[in-house]
mmCIF file of N, CA and C in Angstrom:
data_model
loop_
_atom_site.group_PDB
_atom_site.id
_atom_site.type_symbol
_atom_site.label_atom_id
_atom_site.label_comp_id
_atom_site.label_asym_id
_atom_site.label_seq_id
_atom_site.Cartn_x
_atom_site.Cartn_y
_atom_site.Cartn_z
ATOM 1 N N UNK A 55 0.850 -1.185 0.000
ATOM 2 C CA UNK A 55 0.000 0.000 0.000
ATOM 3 C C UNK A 55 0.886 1.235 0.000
ATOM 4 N N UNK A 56 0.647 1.987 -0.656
ATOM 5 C CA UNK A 56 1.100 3.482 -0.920
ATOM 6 C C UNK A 56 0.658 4.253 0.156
ATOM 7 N N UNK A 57 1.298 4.385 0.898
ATOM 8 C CA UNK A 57 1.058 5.280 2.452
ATOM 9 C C UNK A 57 1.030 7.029 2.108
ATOM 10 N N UNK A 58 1.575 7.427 1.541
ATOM 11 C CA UNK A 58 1.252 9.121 1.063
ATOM 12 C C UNK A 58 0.159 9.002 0.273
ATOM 13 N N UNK A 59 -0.606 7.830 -0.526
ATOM 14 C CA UNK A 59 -1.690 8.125 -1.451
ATOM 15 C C UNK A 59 -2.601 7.633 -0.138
ATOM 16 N N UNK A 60 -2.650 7.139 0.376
ATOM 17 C CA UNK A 60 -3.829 6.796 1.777
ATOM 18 C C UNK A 60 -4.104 8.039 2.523
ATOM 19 N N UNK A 61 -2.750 8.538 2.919
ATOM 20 C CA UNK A 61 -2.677 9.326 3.837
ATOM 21 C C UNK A 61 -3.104 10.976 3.149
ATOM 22 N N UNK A 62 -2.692 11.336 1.963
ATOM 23 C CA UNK A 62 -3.046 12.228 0.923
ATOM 24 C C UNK A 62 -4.573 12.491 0.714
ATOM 25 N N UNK A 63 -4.987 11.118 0.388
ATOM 26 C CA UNK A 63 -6.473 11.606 -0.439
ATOM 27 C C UNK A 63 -7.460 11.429 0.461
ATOM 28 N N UNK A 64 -7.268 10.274 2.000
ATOM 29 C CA UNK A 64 -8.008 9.933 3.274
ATOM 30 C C UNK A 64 -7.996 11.591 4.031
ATOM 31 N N UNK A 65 -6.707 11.880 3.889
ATOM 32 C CA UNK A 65 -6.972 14.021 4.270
ATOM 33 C C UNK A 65 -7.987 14.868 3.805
ATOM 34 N N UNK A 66 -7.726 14.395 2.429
ATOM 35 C CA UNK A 66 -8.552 15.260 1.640
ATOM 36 C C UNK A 66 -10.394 14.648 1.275
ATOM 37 N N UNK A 67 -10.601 13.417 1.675
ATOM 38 C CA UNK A 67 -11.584 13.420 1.655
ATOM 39 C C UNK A 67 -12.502 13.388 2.504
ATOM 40 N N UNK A 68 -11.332 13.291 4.213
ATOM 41 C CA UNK A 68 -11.909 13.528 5.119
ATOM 42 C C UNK A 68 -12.859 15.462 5.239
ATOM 43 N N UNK A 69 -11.915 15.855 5.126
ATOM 44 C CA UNK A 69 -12.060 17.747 4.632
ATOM 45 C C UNK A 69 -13.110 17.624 4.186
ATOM 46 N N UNK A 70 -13.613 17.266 3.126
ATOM 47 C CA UNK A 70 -14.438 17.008 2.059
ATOM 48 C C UNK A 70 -15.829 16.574 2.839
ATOM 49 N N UNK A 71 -16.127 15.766 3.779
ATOM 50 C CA UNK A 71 -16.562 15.265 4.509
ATOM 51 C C UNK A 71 -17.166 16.004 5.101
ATOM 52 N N UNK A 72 -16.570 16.655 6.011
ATOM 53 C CA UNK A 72 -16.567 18.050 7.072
ATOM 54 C C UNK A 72 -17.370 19.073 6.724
ATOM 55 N N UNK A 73 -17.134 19.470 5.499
ATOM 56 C CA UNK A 73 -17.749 20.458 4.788
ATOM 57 C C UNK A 73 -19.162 19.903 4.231
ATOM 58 N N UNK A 74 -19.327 18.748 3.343
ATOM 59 C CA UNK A 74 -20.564 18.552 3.204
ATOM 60 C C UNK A 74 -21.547 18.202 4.908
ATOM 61 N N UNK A 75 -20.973 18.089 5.492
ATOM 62 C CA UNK A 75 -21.869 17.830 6.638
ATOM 63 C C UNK A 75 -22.202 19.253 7.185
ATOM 64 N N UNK A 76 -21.251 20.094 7.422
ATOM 65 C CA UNK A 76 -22.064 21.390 7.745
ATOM 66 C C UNK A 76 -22.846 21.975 6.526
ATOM 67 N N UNK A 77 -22.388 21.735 5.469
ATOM 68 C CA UNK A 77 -23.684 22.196 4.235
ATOM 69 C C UNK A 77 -24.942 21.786 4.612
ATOM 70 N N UNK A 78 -25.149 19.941 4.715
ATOM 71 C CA UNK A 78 -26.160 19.434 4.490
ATOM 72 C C UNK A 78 -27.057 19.405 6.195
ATOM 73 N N UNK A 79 -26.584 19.061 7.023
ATOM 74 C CA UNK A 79 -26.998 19.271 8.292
ATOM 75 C C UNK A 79 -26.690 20.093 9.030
ATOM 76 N N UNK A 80 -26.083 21.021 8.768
ATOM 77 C CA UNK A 80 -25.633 22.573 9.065
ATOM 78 C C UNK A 80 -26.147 23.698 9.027
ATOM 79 N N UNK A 81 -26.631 23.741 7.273
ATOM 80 C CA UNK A 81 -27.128 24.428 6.656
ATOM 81 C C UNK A 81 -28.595 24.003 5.978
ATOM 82 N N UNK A 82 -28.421 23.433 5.192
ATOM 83 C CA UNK A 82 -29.638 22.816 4.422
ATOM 84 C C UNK A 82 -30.941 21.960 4.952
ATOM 85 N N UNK A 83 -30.141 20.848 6.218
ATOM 86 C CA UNK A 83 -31.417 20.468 6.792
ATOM 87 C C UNK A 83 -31.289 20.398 8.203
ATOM 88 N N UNK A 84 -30.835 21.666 8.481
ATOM 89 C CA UNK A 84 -30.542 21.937 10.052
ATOM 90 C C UNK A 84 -32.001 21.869 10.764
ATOM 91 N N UNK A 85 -33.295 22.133 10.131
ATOM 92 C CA UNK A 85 -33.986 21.880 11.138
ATOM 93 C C UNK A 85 -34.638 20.496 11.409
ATOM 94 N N UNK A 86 -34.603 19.835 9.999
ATOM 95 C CA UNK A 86 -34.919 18.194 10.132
ATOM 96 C C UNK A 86 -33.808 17.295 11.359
ATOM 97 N N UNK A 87 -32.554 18.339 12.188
ATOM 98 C CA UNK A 87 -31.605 17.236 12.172
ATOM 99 C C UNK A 87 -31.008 18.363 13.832
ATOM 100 N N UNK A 88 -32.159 18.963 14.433
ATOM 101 C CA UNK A 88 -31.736 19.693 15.977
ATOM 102 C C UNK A 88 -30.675 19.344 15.999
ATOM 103 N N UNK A 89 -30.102 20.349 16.933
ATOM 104 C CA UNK A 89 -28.859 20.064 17.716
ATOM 105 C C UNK A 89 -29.367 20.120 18.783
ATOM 106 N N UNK A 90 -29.194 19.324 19.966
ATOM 107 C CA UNK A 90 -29.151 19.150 21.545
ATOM 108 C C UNK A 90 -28.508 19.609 22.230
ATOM 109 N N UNK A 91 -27.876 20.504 22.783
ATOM 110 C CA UNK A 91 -26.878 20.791 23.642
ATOM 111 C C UNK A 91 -25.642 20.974 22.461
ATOM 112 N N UNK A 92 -24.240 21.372 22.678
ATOM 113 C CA UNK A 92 -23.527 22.181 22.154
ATOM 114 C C UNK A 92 -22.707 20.793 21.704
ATOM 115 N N UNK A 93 -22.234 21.098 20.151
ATOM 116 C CA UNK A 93 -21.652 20.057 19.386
ATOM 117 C C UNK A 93 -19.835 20.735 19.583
ATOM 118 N N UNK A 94 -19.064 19.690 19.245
ATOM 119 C CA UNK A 94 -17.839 19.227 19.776
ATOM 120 C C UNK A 94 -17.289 19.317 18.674
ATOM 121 N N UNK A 95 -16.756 20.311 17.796
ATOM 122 C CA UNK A 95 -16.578 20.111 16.265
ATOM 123 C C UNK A 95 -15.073 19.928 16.385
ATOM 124 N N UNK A 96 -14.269 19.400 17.621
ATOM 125 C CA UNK A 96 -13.386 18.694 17.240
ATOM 126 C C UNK A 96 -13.492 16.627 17.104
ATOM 127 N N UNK A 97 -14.358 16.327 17.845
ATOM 128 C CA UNK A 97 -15.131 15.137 17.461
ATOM 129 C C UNK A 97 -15.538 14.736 15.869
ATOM 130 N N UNK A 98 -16.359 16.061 15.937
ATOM 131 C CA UNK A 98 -16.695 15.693 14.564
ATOM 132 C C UNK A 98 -16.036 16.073 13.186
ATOM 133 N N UNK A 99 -14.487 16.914 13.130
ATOM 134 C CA UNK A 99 -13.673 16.562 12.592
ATOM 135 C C UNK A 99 -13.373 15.336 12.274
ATOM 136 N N UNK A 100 -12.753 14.834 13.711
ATOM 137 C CA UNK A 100 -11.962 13.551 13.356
ATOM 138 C C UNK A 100 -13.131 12.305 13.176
ATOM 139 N N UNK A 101 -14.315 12.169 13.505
ATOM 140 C CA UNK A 101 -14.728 11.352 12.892
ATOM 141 C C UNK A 101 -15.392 11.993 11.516
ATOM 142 N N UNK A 102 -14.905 12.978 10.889
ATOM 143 C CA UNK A 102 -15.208 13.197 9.194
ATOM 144 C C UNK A 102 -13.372 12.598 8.978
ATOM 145 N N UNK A 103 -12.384 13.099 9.687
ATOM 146 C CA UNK A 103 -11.059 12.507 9.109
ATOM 147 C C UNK A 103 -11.540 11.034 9.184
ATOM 148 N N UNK A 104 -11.457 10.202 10.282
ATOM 149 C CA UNK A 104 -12.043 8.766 10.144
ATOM 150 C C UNK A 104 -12.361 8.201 8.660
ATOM 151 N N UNK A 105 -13.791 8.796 8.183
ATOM 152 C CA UNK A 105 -14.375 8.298 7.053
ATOM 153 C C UNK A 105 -13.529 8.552 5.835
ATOM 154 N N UNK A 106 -12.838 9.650 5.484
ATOM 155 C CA UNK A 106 -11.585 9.771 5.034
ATOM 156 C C UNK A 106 -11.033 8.884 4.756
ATOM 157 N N UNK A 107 -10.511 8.629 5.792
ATOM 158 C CA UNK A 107 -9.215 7.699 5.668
ATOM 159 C C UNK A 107 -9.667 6.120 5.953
ATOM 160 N N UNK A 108 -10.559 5.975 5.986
ATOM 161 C CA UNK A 108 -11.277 4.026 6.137
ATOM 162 C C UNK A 108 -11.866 4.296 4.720
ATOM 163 N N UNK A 109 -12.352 4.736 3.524
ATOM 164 C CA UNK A 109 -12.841 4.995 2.274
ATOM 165 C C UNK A 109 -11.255 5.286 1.565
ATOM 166 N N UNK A 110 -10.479 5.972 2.008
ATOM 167 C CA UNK A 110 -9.273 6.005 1.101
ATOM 168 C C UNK A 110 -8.550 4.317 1.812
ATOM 169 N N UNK A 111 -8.593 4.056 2.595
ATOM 170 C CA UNK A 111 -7.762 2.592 2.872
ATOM 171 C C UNK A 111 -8.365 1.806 1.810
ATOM 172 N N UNK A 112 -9.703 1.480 2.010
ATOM 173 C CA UNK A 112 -10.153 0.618 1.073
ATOM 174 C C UNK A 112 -9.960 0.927 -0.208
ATOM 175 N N UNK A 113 -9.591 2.311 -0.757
ATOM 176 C CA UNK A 113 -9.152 2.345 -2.667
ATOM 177 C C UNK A 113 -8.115 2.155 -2.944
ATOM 178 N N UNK A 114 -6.967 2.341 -1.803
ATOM 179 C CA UNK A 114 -5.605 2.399 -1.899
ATOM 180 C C UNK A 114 -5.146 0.899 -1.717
ATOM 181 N N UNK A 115 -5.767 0.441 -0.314
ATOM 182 C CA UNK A 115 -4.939 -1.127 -0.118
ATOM 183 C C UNK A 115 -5.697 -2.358 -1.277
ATOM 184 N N UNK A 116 -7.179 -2.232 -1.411
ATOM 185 C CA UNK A 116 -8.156 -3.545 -1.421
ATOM 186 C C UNK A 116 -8.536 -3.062 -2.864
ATOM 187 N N UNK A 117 -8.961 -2.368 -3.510
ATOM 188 C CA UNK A 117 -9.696 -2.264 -4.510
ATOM 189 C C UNK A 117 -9.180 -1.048 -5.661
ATOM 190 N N UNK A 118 -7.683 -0.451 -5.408
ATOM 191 C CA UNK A 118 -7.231 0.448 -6.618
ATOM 192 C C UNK A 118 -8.011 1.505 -7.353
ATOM 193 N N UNK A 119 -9.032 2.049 -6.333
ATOM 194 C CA UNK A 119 -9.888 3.413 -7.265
ATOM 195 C C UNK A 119 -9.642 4.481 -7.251
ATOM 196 N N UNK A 120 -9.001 4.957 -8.303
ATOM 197 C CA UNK A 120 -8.578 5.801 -9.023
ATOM 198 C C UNK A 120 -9.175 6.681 -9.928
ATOM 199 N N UNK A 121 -10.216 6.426 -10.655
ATOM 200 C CA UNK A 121 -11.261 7.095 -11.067
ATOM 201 C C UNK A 121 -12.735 8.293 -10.062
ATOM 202 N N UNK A 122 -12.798 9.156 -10.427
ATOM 203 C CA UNK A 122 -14.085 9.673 -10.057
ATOM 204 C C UNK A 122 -15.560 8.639 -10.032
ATOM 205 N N UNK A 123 -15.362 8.515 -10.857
ATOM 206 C CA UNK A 123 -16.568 7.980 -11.415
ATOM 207 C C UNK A 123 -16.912 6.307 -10.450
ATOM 208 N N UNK A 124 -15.618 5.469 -10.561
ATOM 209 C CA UNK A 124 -15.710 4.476 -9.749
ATOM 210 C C UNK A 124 -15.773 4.762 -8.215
ATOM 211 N N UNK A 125 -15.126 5.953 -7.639
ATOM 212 C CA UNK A 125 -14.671 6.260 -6.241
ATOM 213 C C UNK A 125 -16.217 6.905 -5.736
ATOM 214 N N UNK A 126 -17.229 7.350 -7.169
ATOM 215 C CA UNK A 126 -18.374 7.845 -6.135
ATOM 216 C C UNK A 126 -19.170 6.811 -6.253
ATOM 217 N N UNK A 127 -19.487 5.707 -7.030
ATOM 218 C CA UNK A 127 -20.075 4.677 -7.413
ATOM 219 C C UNK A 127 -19.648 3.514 -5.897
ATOM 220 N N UNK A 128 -18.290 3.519 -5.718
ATOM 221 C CA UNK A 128 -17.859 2.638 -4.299
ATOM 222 C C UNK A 128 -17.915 3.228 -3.006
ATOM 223 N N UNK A 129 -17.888 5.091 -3.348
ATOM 224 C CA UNK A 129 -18.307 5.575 -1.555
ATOM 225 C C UNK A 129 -19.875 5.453 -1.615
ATOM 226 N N UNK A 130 -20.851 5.097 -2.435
ATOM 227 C CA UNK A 130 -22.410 5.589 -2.630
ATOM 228 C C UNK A 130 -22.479 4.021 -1.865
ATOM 229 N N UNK A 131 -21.481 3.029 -2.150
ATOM 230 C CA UNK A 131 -22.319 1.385 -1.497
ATOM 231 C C UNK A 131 -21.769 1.971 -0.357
ATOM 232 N N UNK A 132 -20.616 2.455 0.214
ATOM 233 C CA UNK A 132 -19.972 2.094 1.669
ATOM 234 C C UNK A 132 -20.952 3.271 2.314
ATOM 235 N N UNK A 133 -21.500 4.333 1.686
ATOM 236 C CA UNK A 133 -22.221 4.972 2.180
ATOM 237 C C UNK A 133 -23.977 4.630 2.624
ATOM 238 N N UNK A 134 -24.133 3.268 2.301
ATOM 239 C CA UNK A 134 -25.196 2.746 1.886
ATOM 240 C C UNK A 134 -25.074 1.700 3.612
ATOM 241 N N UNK A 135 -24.235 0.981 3.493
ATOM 242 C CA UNK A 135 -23.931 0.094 4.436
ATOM 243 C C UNK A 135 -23.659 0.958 5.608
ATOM 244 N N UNK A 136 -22.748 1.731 5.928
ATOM 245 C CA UNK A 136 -22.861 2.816 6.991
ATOM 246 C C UNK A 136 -23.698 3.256 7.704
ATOM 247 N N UNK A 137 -24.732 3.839 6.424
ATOM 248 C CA UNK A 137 -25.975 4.872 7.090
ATOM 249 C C UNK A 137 -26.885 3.335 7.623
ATOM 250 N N UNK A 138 -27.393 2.385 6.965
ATOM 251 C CA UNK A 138 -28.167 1.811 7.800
ATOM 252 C C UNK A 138 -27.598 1.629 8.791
ATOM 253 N N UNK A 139 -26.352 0.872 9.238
ATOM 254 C CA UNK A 139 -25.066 0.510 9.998
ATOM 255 C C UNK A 139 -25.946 1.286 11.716
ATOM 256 N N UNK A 140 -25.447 2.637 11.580
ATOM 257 C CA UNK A 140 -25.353 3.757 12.032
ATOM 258 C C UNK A 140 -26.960 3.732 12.422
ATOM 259 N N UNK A 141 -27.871 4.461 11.675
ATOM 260 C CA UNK A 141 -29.577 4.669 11.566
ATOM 261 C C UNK A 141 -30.176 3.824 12.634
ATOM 262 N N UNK A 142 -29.793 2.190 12.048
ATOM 263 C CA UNK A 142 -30.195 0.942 13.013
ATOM 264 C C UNK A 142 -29.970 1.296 14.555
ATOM 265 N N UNK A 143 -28.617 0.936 14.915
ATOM 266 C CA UNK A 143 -28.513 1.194 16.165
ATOM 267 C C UNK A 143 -28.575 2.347 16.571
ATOM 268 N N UNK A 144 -29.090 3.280 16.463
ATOM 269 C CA UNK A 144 -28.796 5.167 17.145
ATOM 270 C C UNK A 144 -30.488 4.704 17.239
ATOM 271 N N UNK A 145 -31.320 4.267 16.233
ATOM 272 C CA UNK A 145 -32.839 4.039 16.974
ATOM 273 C C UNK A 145 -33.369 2.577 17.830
ATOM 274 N N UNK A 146 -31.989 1.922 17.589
ATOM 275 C CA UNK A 146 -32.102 1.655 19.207
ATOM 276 C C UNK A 146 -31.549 1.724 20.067
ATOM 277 N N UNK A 147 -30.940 2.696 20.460
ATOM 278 C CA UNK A 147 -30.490 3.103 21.839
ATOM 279 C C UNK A 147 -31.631 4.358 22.247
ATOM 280 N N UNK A 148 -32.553 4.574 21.649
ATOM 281 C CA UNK A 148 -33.684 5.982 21.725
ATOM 282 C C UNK A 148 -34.120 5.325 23.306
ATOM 283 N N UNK A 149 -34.482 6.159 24.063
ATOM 284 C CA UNK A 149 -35.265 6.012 25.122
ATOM 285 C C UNK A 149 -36.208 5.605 24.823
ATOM 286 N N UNK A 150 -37.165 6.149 23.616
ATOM 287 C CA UNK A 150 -38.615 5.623 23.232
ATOM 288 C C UNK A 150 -38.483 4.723 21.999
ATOM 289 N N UNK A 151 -39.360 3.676 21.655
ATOM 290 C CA UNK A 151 -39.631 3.004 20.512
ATOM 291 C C UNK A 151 -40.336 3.554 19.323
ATOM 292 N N UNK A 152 -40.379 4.963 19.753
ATOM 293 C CA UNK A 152 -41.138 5.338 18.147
ATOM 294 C C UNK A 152 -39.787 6.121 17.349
ATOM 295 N N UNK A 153 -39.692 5.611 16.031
ATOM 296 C CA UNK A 153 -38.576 5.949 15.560
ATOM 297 C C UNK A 153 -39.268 6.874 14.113
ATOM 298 N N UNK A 154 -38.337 7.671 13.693
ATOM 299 C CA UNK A 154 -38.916 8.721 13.136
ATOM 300 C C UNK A 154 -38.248 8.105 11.656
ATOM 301 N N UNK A 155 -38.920 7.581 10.847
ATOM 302 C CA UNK A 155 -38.534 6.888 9.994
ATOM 303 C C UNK A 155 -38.110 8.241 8.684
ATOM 304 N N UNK A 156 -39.264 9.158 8.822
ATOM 305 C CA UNK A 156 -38.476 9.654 7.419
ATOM 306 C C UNK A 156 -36.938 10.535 7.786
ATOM 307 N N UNK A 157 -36.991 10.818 9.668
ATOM 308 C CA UNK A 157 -35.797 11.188 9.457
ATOM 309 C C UNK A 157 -34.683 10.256 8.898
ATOM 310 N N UNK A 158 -35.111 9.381 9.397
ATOM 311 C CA UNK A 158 -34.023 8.019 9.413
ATOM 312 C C UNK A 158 -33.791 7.950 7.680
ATOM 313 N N UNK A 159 -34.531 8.145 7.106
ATOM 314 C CA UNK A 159 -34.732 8.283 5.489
ATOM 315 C C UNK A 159 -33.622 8.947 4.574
ATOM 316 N N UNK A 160 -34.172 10.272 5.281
ATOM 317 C CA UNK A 160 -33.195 11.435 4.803
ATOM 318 C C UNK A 160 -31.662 11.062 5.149
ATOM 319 N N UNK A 161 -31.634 10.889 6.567
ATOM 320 C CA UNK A 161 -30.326 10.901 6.897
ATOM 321 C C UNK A 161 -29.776 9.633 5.898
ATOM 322 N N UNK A 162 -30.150 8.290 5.348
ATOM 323 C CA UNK A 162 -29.606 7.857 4.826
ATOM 324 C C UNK A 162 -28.948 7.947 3.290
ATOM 325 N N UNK A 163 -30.044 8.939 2.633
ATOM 326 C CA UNK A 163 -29.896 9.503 1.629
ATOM 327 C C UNK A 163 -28.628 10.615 1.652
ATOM 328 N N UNK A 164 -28.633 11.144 2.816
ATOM 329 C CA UNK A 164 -27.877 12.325 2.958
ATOM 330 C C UNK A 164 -26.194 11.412 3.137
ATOM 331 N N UNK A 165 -26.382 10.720 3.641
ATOM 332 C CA UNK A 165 -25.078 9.790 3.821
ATOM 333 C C UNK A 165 -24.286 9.276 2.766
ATOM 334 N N UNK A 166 -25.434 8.519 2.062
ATOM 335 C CA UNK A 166 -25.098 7.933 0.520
ATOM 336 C C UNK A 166 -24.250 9.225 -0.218
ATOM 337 N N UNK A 167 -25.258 10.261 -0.327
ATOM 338 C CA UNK A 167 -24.414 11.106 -1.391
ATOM 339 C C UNK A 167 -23.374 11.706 -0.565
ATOM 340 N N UNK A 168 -23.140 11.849 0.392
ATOM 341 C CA UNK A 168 -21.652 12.214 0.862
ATOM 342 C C UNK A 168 -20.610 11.288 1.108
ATOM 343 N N UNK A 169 -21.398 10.519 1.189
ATOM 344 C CA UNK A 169 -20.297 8.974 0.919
ATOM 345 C C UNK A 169 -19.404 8.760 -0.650
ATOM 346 N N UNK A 170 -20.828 8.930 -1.428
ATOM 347 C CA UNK A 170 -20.367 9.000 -2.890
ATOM 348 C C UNK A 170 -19.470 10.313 -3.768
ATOM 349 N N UNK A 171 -19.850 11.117 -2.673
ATOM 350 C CA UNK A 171 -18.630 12.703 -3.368
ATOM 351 C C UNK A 171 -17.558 12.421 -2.569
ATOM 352 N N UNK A 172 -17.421 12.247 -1.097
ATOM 353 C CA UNK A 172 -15.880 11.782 -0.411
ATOM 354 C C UNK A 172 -15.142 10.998 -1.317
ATOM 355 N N UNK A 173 -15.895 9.742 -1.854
ATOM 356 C CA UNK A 173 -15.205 8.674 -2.443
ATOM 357 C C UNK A 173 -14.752 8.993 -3.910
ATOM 358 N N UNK A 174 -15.646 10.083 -4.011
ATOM 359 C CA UNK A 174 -15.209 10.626 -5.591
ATOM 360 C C UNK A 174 -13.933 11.454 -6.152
ATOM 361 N N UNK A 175 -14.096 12.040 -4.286
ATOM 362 C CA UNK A 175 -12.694 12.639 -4.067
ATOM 363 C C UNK A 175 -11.428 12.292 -4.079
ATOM 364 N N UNK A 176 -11.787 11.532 -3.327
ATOM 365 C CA UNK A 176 -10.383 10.152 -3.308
ATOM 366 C C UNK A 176 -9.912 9.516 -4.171
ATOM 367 N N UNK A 177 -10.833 8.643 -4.593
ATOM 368 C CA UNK A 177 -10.522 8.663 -6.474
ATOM 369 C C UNK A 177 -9.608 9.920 -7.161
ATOM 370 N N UNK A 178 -10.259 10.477 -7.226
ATOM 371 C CA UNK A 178 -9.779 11.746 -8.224
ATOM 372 C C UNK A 178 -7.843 12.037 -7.763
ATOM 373 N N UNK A 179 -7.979 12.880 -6.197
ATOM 374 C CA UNK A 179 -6.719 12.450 -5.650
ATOM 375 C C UNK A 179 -5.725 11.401 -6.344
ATOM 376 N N UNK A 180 -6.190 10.123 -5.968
ATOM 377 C CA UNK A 180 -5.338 9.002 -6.019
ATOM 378 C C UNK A 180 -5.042 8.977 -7.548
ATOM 379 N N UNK A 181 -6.318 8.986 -8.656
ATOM 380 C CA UNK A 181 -5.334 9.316 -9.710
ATOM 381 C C UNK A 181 -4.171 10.387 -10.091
ATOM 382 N N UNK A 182 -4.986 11.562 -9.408
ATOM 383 C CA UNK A 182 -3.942 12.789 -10.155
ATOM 384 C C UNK A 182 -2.630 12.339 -9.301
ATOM 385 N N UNK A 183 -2.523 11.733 -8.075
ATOM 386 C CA UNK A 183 -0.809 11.376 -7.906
ATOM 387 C C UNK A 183 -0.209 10.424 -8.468
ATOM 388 N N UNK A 184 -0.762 9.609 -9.391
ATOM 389 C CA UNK A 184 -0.235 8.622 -10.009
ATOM 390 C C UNK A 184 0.598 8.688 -11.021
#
């Protein structure tokens, strides 16, 4: 494995990450998605670096994506598996059993496509250093 192309484009698509999340639940569907008490945006850095760099491991060590086109096509599945991943258990740990399904909806949709532009990123990256 190429450790500057992991470490390179897992940076940059972590960033990438960061930013669509304050767009999309920040900005765009801040009221579908409250905030509770005061958010930790060094937390949620590093778990946007996290996704980064576990989406660039997997193009760099396991699967060679190098393309845009393939890198948003492979973050749109890992973004797919995640958000339910994630969705599932966060509604059940709820105090109550009524679960708010279309949030649960959105948020998975919202996941997918930031899954699929991170990964598109990375791609892109990993080719242009090649």
């Amino acid at each position: 494995m190429n450790a500057k192309f992991f470490l390179v484009s897992g940076i940059v698509g972590g960033i990438v990450d960061y930013l669509l999340g304050w767009l999309f639940y920040g900005i765009i569907f801040k009221d579908q998605f409250p905030v509770t008490g005061e958010m930790n945006l060094v937390m949620i850095a590093l778990g946007s670096l996290t996704l980064g760099l576990f989406i660039s491991y997997i193009f760099v060590k396991w699967a060679q994506i190098s393309t845009w086109q393939t890198g948003l096509q492979a973050g749109a599945i890992i973004g797919l598996f995640l958000a339910f991943y994630y969705d599932f258990f966060a509604s059940a740990m709820k105090a109550t059993t009524d679960i708010n399904w279309q949030m649960m909806g959105l948020d998975i949709i919202l996941t997918i496509i930031m899954s699929a532009l991170v990964g598109a990123t990375i791609a892109l990256v990993n080719g242009k250093m090649k």
